[in-house]
Coordinates of C-alpha atoms and ligand atoms in Angstrom, one line a residue:
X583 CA 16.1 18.8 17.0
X584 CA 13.7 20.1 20.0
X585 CA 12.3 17.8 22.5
X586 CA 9.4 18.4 24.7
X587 CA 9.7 15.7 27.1
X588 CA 6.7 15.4 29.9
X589 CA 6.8 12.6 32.5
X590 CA 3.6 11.2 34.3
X591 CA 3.2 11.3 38.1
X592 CA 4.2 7.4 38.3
X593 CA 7.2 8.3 36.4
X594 CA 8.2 10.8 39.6
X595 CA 6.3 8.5 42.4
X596 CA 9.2 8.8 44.0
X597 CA 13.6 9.2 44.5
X598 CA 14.4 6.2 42.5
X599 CA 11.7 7.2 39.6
X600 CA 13.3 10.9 39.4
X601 CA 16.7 9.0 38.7
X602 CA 15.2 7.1 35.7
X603 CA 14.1 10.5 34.7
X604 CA 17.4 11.7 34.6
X605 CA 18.8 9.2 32.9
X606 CA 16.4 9.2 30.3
X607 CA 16.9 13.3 29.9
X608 CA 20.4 13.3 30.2
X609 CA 20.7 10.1 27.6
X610 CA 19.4 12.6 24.5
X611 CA 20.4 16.6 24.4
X612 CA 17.7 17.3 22.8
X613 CA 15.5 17.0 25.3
X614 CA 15.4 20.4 26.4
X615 CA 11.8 21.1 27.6
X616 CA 10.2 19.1 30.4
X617 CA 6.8 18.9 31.8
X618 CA 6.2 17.2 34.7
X619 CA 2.9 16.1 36.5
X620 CA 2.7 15.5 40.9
X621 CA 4.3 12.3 42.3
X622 CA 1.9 9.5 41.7
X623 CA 1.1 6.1 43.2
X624 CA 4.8 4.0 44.3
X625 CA 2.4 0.9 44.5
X626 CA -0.8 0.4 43.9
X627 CA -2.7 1.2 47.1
X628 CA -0.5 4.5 47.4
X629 CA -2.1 7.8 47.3
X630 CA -1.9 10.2 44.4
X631 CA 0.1 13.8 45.7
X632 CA -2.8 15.4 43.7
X633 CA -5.6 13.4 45.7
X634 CA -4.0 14.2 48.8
X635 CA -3.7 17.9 48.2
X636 CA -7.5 18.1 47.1
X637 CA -8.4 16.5 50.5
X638 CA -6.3 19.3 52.3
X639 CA -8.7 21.8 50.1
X640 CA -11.8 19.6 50.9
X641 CA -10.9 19.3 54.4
X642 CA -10.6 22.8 55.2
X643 CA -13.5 23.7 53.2
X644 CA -15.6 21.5 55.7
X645 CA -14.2 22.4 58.7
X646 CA -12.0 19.4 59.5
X647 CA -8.3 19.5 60.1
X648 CA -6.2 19.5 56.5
X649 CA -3.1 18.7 58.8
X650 CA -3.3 14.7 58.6
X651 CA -3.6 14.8 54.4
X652 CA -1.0 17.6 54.0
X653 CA 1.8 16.0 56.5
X654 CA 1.7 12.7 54.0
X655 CA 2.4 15.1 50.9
X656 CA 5.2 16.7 52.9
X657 CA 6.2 13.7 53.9
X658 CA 6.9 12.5 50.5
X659 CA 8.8 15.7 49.0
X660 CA 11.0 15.9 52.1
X661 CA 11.9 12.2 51.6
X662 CA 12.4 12.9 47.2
X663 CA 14.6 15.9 48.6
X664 CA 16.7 14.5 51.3
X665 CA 17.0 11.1 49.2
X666 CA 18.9 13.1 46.3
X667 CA 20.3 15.2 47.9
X668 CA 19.2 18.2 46.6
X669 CA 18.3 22.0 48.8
X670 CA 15.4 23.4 47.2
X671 CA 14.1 25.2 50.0
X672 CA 11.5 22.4 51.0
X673 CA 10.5 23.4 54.3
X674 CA 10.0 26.9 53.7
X675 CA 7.9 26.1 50.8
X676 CA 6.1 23.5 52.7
X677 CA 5.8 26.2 55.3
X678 CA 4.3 28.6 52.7
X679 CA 2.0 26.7 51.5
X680 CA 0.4 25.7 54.6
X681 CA 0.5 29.0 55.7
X682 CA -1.7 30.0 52.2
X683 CA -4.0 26.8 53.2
X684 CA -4.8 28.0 56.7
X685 CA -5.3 31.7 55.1
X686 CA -8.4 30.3 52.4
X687 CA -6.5 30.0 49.2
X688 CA -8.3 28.4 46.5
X689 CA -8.4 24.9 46.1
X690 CA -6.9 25.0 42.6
X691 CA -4.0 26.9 44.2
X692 CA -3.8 23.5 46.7
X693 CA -4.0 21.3 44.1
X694 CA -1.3 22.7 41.8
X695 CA 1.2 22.7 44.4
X696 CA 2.6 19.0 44.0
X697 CA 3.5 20.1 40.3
X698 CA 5.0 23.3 41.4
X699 CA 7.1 21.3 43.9
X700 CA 8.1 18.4 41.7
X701 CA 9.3 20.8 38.7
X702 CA 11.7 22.8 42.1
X703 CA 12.9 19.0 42.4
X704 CA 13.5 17.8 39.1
X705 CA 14.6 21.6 37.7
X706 CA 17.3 21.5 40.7
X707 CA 18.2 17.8 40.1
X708 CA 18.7 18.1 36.2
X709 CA 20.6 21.3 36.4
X710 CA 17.5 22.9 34.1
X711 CA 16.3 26.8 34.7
X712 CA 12.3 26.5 36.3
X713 CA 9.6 28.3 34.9
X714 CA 6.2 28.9 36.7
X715 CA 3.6 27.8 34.1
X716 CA 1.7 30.7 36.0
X717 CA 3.7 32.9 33.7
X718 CA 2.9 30.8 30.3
X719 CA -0.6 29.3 30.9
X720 CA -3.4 31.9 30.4
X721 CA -7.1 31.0 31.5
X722 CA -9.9 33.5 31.1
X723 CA -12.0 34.6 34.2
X724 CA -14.6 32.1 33.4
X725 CA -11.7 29.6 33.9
X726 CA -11.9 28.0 30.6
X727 CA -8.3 27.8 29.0
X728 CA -7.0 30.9 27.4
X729 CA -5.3 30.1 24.1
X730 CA -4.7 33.5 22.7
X731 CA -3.0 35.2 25.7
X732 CA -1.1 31.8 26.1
X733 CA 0.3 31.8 22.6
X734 CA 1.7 35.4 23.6
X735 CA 3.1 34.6 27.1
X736 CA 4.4 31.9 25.7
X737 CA 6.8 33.7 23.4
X738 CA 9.1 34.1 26.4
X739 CA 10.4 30.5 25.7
X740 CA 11.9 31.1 22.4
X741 CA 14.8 32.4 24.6
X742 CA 14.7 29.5 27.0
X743 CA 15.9 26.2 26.8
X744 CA 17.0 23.3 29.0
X745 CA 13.8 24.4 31.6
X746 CA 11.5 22.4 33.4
X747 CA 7.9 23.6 33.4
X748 CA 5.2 21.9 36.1
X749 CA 2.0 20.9 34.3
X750 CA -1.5 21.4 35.4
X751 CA -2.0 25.1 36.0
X752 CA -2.0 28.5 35.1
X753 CA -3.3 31.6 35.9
X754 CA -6.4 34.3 35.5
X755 CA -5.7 37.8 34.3
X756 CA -6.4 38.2 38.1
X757 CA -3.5 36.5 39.1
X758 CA -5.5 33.6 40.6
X759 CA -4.0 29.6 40.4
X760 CA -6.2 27.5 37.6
X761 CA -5.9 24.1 37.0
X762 CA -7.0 22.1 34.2
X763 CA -9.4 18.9 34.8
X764 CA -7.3 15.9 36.2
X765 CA -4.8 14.7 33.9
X766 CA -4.4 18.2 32.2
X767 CA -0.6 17.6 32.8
X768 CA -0.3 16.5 29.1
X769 CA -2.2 19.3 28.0
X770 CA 0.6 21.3 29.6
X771 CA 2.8 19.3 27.6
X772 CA 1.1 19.6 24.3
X773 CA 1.0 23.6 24.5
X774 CA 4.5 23.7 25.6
X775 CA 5.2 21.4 22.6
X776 CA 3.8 23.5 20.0
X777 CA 5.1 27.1 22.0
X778 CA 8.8 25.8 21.4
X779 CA 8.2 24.3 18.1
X780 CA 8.8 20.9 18.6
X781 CA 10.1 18.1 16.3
X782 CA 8.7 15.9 18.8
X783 CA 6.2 15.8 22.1
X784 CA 7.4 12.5 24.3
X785 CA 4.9 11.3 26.8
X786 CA 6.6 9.3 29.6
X787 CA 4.0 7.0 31.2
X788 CA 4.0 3.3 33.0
X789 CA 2.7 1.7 30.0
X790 CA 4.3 0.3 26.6
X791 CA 2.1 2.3 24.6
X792 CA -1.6 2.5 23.3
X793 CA -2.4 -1.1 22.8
X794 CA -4.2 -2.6 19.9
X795 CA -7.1 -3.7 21.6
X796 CA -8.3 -3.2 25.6
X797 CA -6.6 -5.5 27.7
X798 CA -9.3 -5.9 29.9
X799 CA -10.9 -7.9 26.9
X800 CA -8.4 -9.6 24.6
X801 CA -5.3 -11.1 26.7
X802 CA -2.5 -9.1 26.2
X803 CA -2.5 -7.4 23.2
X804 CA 0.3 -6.1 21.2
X805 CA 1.2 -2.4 21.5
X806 CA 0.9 -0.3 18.0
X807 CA 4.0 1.6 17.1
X808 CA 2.6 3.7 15.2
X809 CA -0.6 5.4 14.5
X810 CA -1.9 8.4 13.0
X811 CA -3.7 11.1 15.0
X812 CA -7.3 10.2 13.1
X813 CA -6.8 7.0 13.7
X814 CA -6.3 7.2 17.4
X815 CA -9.3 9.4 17.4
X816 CA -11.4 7.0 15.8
X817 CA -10.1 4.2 18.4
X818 CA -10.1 6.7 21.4
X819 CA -13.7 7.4 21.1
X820 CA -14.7 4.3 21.7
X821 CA -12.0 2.8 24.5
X822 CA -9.9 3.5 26.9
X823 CA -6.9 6.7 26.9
X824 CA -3.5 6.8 27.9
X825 CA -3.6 10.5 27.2
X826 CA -5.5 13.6 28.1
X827 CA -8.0 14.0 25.3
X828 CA -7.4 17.6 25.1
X829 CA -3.9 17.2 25.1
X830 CA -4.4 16.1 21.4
X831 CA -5.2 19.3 19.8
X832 CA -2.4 21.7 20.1
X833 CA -0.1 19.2 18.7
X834 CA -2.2 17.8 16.0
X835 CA -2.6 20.8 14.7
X836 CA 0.6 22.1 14.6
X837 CA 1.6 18.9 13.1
X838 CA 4.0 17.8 15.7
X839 CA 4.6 13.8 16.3
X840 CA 3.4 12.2 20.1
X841 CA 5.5 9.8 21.4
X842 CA 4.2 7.5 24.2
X843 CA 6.9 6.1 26.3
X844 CA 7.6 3.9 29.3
X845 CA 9.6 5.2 31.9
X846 CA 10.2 2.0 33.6
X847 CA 11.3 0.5 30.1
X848 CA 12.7 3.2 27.9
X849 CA 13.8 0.8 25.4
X850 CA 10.6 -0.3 24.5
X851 CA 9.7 1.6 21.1
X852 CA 6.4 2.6 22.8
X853 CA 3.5 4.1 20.6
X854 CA 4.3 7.1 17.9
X855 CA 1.2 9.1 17.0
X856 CA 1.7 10.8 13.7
X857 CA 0.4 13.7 11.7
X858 CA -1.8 11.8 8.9
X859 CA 0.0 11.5 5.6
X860 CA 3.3 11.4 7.5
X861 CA 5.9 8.9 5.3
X862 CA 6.0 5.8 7.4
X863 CA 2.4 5.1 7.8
X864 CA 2.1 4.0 4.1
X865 CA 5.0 1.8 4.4
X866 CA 3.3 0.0 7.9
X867 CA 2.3 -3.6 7.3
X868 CA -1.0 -4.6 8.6
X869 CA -3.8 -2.9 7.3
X870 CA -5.8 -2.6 10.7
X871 CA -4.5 -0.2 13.8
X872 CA -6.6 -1.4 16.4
X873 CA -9.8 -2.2 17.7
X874 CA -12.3 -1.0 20.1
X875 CA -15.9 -0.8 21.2
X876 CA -18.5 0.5 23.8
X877 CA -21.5 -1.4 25.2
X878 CA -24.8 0.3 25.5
X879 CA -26.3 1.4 22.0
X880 CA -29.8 1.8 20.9
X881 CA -30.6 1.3 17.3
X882 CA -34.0 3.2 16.2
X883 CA -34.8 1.6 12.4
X884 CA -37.0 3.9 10.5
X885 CA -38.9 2.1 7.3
X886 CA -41.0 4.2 4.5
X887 CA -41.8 3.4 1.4
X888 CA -40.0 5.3 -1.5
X889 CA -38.0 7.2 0.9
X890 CA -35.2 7.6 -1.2
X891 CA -37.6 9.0 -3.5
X892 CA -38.7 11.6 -0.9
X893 CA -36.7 14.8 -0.4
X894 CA -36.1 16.2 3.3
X895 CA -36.7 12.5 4.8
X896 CA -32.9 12.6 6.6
X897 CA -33.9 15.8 7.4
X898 CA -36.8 15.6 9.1
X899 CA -35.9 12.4 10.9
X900 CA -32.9 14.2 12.3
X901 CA -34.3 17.1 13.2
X902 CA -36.1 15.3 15.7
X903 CA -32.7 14.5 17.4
X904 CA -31.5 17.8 17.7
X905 CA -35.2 18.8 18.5
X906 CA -34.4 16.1 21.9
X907 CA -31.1 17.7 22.2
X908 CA -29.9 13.9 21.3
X909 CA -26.4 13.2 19.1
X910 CA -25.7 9.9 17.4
X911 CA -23.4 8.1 16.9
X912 CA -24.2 6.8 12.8
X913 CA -26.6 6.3 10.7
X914 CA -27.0 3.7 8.4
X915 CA -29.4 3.6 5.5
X916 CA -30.7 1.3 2.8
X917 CA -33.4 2.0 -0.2
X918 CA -36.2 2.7 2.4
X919 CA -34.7 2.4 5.7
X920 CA -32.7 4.5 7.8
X921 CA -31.2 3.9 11.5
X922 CA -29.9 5.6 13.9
X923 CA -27.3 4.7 16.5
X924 CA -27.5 6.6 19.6
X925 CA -25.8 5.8 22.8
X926 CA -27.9 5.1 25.6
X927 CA -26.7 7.8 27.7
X928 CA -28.2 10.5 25.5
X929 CA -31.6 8.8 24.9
X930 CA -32.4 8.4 28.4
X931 CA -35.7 9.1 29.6
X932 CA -36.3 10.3 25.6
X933 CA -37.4 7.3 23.8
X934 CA -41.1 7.7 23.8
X935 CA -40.9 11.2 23.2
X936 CA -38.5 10.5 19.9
X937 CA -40.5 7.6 18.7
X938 CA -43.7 9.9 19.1
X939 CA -42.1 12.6 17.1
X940 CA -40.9 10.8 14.3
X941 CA -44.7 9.4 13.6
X942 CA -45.4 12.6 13.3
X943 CA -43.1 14.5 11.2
X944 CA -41.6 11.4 9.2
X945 CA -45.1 9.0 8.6
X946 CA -43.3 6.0 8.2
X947 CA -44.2 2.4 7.7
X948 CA -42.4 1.4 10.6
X949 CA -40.0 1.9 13.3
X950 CA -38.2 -0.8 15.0
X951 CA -36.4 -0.6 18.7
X952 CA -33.1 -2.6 19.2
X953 CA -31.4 -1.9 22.6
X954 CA -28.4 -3.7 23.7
X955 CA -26.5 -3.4 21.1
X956 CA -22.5 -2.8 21.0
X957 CA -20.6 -1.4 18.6
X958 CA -17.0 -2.4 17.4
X959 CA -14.8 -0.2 15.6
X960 CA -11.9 -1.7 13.1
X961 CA -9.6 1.0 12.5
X962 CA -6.6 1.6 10.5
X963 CA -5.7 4.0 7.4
X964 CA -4.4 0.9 5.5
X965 CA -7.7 -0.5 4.7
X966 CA -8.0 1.7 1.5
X967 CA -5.4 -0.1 0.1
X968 CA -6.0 -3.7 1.1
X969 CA -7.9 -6.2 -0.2
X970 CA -10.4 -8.3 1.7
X971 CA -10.1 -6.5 5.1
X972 CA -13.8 -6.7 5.2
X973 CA -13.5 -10.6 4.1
X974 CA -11.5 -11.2 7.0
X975 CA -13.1 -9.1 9.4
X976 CA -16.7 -10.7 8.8
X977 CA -15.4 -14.5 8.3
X978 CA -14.2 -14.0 11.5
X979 CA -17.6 -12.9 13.1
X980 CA -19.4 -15.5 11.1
X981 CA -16.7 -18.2 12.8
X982 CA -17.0 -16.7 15.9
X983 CA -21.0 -17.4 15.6
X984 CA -21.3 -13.8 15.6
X985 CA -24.3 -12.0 14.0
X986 CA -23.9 -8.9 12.5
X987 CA -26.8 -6.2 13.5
X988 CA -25.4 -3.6 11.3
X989 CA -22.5 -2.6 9.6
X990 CA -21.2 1.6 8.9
X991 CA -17.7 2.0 6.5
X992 CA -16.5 5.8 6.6
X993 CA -16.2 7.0 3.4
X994 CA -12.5 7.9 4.4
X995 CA -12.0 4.0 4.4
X996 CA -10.1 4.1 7.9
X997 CA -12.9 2.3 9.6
X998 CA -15.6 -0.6 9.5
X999 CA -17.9 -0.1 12.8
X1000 CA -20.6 -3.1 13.1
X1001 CA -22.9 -3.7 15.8
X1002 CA -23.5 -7.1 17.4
X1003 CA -25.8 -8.0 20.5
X1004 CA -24.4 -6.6 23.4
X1005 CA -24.1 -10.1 25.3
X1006 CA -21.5 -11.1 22.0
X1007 CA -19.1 -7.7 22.5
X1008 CA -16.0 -9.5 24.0
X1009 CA -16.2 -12.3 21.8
X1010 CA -16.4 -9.9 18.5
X1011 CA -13.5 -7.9 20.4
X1012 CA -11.4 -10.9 20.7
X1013 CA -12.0 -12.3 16.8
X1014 CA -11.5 -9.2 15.3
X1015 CA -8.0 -8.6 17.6
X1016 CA -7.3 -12.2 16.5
X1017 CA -7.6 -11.8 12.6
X1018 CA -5.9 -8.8 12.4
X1019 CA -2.9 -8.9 15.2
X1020 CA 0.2 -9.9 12.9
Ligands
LIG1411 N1 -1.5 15.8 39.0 C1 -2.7 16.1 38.2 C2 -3.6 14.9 38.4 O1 -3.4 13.9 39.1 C3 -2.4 16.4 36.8 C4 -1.6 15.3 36.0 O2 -1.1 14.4 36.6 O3 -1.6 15.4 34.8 O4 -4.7 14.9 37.8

């Protein structure tokens, strides 16, 4: 068993969090990889090490003095140091690197430093080897993320074990420091993950798990334990992320399980996203993962008589998206009707224009407007199999004094999206959560 363990920046906000790392490392031998993001916030005013160091870039880069910004980041690695008693060098490295911010280096250089210094720390304190993700992560000259060159420096590892790799960065063919967008620790993570071959990538974060439902609408809603990776994409879409989005790929594809943990409560089972058609999900008993929504949809409702009848309709009707440069979201259709769902952000300002157009090239009988409109998605791979999900789902609109706007089922049968008035999304939220939560 291989396990590519990463830990968040609140996992390593400070000396007491790297001990709970340790513990948690040193409690399974299989954890042999880890990936670890900059110190985060200790409390919830606290700066981020990352924020701090992109000030020191920002600072510099308009003349004022980085000095203020980069004495709180030493500040914080002296005290990690000195409080475990570890000697990785920090003042000369603290030393180097403002000596490389006074001489111009990039700000991505700046900003990767707090994962360079926490993996010195946590290498050092673990007794692991350190490796430079400079010589694993491979981003073109354009600075978009190199996969092929990674794929080959990263064959290095399959000698290497028991290393800890910071997260965040790489490098040009140039030599150059590039970071990935905020966050992109888990990306790290998730190449590293597949790299090694993994039986398994843990996420160590401050929370439970992904939760069924956002907690900023239903009151405390249960964690799920385990979900598969459509699934999650279905619900992530629409709501809020505990992971990098990107981060998903690598190991989806290669088929390898994510497991989202909490460091401050390891034995919480936290969330385990699964390959679909992986045993366990078919043995899971409620028939609905999660729930989740967005705010701010526009419905366009085309009518025609005999449309079905009429070949190239769809096509012409969508053709006057793409024309716009507009995506959307669904499309649902009767006899003679079809809509479209578009988010608000990419009709902006377009409206007239699309309304105009599909007159022209469609001739229909009508076309209705409908803004304000959310939409909820019900998500979970068990509905295929169940009876009445639907049953439940709506009687629990209907005794919410909900209306149903409109109503899209996949045809993969892992989701039933409908789309109430915007002023009734957290009540929908909070019924469908309700009937379904076990
Ligand atoms: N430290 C970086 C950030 O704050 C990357 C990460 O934590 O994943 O965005």
């Amino acid at each position: 068993m291989r396990i590519m363990t990463k830990f968040g920046g609140s996992s390593l906000a400070d000396a007491s969090q790297f001990h709970k790392v340790r513990g948690i490392v040193e409690a399974d031998g299989d954890r042999l990889f880890v990936v670890v993001s900059a110190p985060g916030r200790r409390e919830p005013n606290d700066e981020k090490i990352t924020d701090l160091l992109l000030q020191c870039a920002e600072r510099r880069r308009t003349g004022l003095s980085f000095r203020p910004p980069f004495a709180r980041v030493s500040e914080r690695f002296r005290s990690i140091e000195s409080e475990l008693g570890l000697n990785v060098g920090m003042e000369r490295e603290l030393a180097d690197i403002e000596h490389a911010i006074e001489s111009g280096a990039s700000a991505d250089y700046i900003a990767s430093r707090g994962e360079y210094l926490t993996g010195l720390l946590l290498a050092e304190y673990l007794g692991f080897g350190f490796l430079d993700p400079a010589e694993l992560i491979a981003f073109h000259d354009d600075g978009t993320y190199d996969d092929e060159t990674t794929q080959r420096w990263c064959q290095k590892l399959s000698v290497k074990e028991r290393v800890v790799i910071p997260g965040f960065y790489g490098r040009k063919r140039d030599g150059s420091i590039k970071t990935f967008s905020r966050g992109g620790s888990d990306i790290t993570g998730a190449i590293i993950a597949r790299a090694v071959r993994a039986d398994i990538y843990e996420n160590w974060t401050d929370v439970d798990g992904f939760m069924m439902a956002d907690p900023r609408i239903v009151e405390n809603p249960r964690i799920m334990e385990l979900v598969t990776y459509s699934e999650l994409r279905e619900l992530s879409y629409m709501g809020a992320n505990v992971l990098h989005e990107d981060s998903i790929f690598p190991v989806r594809r290669a088929r390898i399980p994510i497991h989202v943990r909490n460091t401050n409560k390891p034995e919480a089972s936290g969330t385990l996203i699964v390959p679909d058609g992986s045993m366990g999900v078919q043995r899971r008993q409620s028939e609905v993962t999660g729930v989740s929504g967005r705010t701010g949809f526009t419905v366009i409702t085309v009518t025609k008589d005999n449309m079905h009848k009429e070949v190239g309709f769809g096509y012409r009707l969508l053709r006057v998206l793409s024309h716009n440069n507009i995506s959307f979201e669904n499309c649902p259709s009767g006899i003679d009707m079809m809509s479209l769902v578009i988010d608000d952000r990419n009709l902006k300002g377009k409206l007239d224009a699309v309304i105009s157009e599909i007159r022209q090239d469609c001739e229909p009988n009508t076309i209705e407007v409908t803004s304000q409109i959310a939409l909820i998605a019900t998500v979970g791979k068990g509905m295929v199999r169940a009876k009445g999900v639907s049953a439940k789902l709506f009687g629990a609109l209907r005794d919410a004094g909900i209306n149903v706007r409109l109503i899209n089922q996949s045809s993969s049968e892992m989701n039933i999206i409908v789309g109430v008035e915007q002023r009734d999304f957290e009540a929908a939220v909070n019924a469908v959560y309700r009937a379904f939560a076990k």
